CSV table of C-alpha atoms in Angstrom, one decimal:
chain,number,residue,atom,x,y,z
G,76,UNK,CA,-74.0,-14.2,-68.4
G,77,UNK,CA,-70.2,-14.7,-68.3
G,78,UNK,CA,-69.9,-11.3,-70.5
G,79,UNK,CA,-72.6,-9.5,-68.1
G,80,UNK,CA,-70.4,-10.4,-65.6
G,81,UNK,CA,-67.1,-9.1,-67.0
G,82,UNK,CA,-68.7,-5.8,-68.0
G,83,UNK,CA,-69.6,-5.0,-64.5
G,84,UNK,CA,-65.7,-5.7,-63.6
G,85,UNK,CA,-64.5,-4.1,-66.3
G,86,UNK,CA,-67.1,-1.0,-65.3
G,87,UNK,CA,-66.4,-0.8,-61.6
G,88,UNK,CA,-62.3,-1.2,-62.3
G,89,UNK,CA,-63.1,1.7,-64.5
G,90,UNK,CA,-64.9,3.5,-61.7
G,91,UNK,CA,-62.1,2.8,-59.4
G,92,UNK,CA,-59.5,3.7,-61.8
G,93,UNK,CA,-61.1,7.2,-62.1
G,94,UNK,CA,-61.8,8.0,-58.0
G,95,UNK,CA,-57.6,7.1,-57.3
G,96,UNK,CA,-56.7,9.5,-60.0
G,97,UNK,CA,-59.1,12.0,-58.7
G,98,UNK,CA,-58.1,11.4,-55.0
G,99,UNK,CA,-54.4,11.6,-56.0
G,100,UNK,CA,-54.6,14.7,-57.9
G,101,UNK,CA,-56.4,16.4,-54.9
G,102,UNK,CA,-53.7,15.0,-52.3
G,103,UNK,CA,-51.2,16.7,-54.7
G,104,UNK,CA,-52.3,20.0,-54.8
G,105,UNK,CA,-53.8,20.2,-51.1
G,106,UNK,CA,-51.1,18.3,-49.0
G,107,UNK,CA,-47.8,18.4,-51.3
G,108,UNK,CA,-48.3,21.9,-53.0
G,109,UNK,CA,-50.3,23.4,-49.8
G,110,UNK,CA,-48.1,22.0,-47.3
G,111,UNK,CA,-44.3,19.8,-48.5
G,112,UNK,CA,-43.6,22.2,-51.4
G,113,UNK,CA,-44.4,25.5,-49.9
G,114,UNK,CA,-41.6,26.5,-49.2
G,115,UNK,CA,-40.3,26.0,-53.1
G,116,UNK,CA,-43.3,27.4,-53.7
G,117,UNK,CA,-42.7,30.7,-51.4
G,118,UNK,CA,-41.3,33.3,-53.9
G,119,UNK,CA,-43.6,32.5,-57.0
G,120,UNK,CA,-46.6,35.4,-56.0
G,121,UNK,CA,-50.0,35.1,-56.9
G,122,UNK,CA,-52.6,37.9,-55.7
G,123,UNK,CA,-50.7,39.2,-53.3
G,124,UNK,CA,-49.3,36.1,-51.6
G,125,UNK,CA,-47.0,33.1,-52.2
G,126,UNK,CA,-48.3,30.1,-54.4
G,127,UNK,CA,-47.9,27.7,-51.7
G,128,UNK,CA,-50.3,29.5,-49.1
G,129,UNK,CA,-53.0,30.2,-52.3
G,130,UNK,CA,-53.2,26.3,-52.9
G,131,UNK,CA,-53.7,25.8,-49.4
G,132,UNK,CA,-56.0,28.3,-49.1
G,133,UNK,CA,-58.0,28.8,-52.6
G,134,UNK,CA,-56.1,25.9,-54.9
G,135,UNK,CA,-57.3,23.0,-52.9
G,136,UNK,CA,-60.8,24.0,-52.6
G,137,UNK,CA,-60.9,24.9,-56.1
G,138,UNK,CA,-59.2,21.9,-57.3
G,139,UNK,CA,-61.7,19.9,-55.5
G,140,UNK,CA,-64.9,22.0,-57.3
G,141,UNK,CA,-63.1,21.1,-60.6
G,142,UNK,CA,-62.5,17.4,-60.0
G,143,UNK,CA,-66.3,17.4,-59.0
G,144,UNK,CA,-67.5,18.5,-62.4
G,145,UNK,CA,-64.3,16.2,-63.9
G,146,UNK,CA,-65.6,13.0,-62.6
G,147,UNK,CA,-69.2,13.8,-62.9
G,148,UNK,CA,-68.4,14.1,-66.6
G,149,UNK,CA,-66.0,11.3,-67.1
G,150,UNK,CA,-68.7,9.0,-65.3
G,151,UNK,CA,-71.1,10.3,-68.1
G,152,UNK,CA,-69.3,8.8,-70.3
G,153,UNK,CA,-68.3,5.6,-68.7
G,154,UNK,CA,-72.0,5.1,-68.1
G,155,UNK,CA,-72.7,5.2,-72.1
G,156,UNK,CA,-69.5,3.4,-73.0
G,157,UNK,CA,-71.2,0.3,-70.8
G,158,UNK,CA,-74.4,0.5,-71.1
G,159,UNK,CA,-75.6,1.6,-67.4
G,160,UNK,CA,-77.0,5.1,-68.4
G,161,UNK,CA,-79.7,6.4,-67.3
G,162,UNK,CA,-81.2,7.6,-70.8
């Protein structure tokens, strides 16, 4: 019961470990790059405008899509490494 128990915790700590790196990552790119470090960002071009307007625009949104599919993955894998899959 006891190591039920610390399986859970060590599972959801896991879990929580996983959504502040994700949530970090996307405040990153969307607030510092789109917003803070645009100007820095201002003379490197990409598609026709600076860097810092394309991850406010595009990068964020993108970035978002990717950690999507990132987590979804990585909580795969956390699943099967503590036995709470769902096959």
């Amino acid at each position: 019961m006891a190591d039920d128990k610390h399986n859970a915790q060590a599972y959801w700590q896991a879990n929580l470990r996983l959504i502040i790196i994700s949530l970090v990552i996307w405040t990153v790119v969307s607030y510092g790059f789109g917003i803070l470090l645009r100007p820095m960002l201002a003379g490197i071009e990409v598609g026709g405008t600076d860097l810092g307007f394309w991850f406010a625009q595009q990068g964020s949104i993108l970035t978002y899509i990717v950690l999507i599919f990132f987590y979804a993955w990585r909580m795969n894998k956390l699943d099967k490494e503590y036995g709470v899959d769902e096959e």
